[in-house]
PDB file of C-alpha atoms in Angstrom:
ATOM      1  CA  UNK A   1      95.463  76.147 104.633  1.00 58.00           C
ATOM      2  CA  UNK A   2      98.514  74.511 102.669  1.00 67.00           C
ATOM      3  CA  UNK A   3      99.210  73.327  99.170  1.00 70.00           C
ATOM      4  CA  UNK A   4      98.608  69.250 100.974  1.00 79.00           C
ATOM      5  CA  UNK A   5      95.431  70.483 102.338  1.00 80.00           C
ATOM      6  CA  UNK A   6      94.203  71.860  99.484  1.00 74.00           C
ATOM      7  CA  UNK A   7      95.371  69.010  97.418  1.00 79.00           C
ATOM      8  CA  UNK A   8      93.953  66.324  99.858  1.00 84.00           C
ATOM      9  CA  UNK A   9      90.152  68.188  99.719  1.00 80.00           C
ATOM     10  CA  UNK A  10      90.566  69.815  96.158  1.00 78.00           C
ATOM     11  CA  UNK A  11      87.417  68.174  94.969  1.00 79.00           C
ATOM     12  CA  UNK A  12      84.895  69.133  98.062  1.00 79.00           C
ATOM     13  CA  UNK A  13      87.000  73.267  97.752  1.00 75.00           C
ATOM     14  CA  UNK A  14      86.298  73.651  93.881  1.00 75.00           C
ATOM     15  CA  UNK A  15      82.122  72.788  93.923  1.00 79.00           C
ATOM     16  CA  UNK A  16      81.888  75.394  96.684  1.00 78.00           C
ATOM     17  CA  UNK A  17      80.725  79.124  95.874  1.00 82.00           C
ATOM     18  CA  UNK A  18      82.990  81.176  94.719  1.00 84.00           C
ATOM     19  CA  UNK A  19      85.414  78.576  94.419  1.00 83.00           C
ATOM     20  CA  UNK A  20      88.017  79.915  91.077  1.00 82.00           C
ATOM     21  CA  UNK A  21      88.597  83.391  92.915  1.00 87.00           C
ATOM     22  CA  UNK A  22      89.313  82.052  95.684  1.00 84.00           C
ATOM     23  CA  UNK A  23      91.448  79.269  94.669  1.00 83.00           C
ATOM     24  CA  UNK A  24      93.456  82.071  92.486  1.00 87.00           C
ATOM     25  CA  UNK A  25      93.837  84.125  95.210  1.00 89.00           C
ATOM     26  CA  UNK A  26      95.037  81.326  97.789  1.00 84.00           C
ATOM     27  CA  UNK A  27      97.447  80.570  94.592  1.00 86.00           C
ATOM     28  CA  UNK A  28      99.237  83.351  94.419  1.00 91.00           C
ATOM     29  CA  UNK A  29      99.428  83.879  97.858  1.00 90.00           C
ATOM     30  CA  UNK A  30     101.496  80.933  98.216  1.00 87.00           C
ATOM     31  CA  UNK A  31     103.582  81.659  95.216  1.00 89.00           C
ATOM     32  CA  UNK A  32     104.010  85.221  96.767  1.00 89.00           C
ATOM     33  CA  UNK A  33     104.959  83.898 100.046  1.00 89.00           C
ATOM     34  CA  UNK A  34     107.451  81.113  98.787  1.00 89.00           C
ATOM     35  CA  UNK A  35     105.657  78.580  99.230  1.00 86.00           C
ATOM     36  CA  UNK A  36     103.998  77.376  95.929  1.00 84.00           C
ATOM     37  CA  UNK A  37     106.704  75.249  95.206  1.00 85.00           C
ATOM     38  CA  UNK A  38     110.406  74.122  97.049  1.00 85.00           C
ATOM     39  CA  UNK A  39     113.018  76.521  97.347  1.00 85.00           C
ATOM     40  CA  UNK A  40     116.138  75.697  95.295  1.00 89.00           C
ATOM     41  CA  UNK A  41     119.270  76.342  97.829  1.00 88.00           C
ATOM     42  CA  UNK A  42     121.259  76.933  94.493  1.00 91.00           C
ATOM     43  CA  UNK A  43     119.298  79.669  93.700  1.00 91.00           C
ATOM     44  CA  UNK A  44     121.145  83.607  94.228  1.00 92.00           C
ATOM     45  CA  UNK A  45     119.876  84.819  97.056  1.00 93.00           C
ATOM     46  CA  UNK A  46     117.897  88.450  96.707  1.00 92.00           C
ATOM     47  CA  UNK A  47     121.196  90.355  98.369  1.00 93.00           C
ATOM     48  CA  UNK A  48     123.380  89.735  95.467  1.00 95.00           C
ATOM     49  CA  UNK A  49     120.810  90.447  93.345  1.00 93.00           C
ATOM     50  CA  UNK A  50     120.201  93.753  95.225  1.00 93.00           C
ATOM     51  CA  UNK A  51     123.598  94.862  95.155  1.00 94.00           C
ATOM     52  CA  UNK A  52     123.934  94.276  91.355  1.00 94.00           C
ATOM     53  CA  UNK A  53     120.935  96.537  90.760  1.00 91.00           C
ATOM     54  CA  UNK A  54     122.384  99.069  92.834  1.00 90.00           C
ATOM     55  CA  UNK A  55     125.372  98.847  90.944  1.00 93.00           C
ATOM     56  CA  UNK A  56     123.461  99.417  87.669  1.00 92.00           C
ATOM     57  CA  UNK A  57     121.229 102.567  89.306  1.00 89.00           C
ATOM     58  CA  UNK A  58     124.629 103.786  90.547  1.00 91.00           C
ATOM     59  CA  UNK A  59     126.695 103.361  87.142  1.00 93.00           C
ATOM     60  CA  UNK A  60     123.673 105.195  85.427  1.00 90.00           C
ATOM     61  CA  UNK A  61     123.096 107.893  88.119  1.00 90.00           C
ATOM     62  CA  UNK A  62     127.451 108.632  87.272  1.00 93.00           C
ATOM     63  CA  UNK A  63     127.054 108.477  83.473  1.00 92.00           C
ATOM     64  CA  UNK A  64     123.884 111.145  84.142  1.00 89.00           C
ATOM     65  CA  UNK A  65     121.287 108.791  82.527  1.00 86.00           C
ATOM     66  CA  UNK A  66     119.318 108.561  85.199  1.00 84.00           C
ATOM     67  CA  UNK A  67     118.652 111.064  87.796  1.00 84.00           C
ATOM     68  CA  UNK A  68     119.997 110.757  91.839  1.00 83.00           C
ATOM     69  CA  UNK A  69     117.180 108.962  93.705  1.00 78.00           C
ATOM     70  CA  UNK A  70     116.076 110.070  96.907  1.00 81.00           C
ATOM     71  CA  UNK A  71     116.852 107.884  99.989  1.00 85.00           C
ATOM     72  CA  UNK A  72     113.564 105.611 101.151  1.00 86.00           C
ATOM     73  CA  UNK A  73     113.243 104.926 104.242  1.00 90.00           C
ATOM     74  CA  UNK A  74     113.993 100.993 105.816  1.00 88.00           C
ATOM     75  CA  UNK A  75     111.315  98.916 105.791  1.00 90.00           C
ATOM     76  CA  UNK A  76     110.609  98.285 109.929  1.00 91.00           C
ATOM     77  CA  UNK A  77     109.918  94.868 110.919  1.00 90.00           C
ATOM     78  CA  UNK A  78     106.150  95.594 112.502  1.00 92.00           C
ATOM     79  CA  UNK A  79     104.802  96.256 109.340  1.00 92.00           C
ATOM     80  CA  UNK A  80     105.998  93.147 107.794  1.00 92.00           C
ATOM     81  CA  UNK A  81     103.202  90.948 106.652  1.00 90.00           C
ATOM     82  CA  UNK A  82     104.783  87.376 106.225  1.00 90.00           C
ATOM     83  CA  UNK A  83     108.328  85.939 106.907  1.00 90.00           C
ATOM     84  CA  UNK A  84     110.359  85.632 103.662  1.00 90.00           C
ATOM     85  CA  UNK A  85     112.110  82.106 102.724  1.00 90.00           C
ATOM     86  CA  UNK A  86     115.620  81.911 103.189  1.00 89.00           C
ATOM     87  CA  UNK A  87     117.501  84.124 100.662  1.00 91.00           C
ATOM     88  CA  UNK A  88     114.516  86.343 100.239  1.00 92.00           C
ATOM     89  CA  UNK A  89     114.561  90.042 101.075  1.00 92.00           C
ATOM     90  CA  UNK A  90     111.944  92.892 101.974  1.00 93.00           C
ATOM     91  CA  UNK A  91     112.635  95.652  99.567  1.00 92.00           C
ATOM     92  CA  UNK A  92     111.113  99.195  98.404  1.00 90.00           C
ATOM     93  CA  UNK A  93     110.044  99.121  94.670  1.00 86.00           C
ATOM     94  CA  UNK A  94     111.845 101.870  94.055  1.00 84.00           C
ATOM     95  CA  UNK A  95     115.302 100.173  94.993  1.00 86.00           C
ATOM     96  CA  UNK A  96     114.503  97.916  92.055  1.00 84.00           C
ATOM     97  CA  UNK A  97     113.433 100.616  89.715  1.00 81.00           C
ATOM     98  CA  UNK A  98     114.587 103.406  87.707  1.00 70.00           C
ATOM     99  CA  UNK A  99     111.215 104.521  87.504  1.00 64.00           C
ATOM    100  CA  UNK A 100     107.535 103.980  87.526  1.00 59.00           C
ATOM    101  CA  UNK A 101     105.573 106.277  85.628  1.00 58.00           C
ATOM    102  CA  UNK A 102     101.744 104.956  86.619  1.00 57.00           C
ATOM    103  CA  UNK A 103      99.703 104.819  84.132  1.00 58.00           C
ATOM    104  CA  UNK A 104     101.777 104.956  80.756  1.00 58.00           C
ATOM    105  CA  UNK A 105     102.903 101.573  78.793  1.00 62.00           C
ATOM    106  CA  UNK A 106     105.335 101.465  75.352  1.00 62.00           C
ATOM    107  CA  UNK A 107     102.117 100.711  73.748  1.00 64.00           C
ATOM    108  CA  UNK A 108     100.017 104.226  74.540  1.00 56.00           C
ATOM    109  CA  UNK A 109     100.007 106.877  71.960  1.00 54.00           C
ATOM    110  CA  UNK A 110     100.986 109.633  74.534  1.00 53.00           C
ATOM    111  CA  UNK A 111     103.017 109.816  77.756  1.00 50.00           C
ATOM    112  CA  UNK A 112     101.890 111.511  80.842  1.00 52.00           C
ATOM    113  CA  UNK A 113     101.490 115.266  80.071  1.00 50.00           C
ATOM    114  CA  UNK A 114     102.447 115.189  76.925  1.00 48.00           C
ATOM    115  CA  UNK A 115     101.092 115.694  73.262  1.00 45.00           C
ATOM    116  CA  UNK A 116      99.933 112.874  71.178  1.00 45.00           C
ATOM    117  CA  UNK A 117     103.320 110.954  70.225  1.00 44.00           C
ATOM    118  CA  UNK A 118     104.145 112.105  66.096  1.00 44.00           C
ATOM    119  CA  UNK A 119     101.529 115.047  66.568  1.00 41.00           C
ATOM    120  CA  UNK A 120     102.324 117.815  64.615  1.00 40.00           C
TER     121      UNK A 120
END
């Protein structure tokens, strides 16, 4: 199904069962995909973006802020589920990231393995 499809029989798709999840899923699959709304051929496309995070991780690795971050393998094209829009790139999360530490946010009182923050 596309956004003119769904559009064109919105009114018979929302009475059905079920009908919100599944309309917020099939939402954010297109947005995910590229293709909730026109692609703007002015925007940056995801290399430049790329290389100035890599920059960044690089300038911080030097200065010793952050530490040197093991290699991840490429991404191989079987195990791609979509094609991207033009300008859009397949990435690790980890190129993008300094780091990810599941399950902590600024606004929990401790940090992974730690003490209570301001315990004495």
């Amino acid at each position: 199904m596309n956004r003119e499809l769904l559009l064109a029989h919105f009114d018979r798709i929302s009475d059905a069962p079920d009908a919100i999840p599944r309309l917020r899923r099939f939402v954010l699959d297109l947005a995910v995909r590229g293709k909730l709304v026109e692609q703007d051929p002015k925007d940056e496309p995801a290399s430049e973006l790329l290389k100035r995070i890599r920059s960044k991780k690089a300038l911080l690795e030097k200065q010793g802020k952050i530490s040197s971050p093991t290699p991840l393998p490429a991404i191989p094209d079987d195990v791609l589920p979509f094609t991207l829009p033009s300008g859009w790139l397949w990435v690790r999360f980890g190129e993008l990231v300094e780091a990810a530490d599941a399950g902590w946010s600024p606004k929990a009182k401790t940090f992974p393995g730690q003490a209570t923050i301001g315990a004495s």
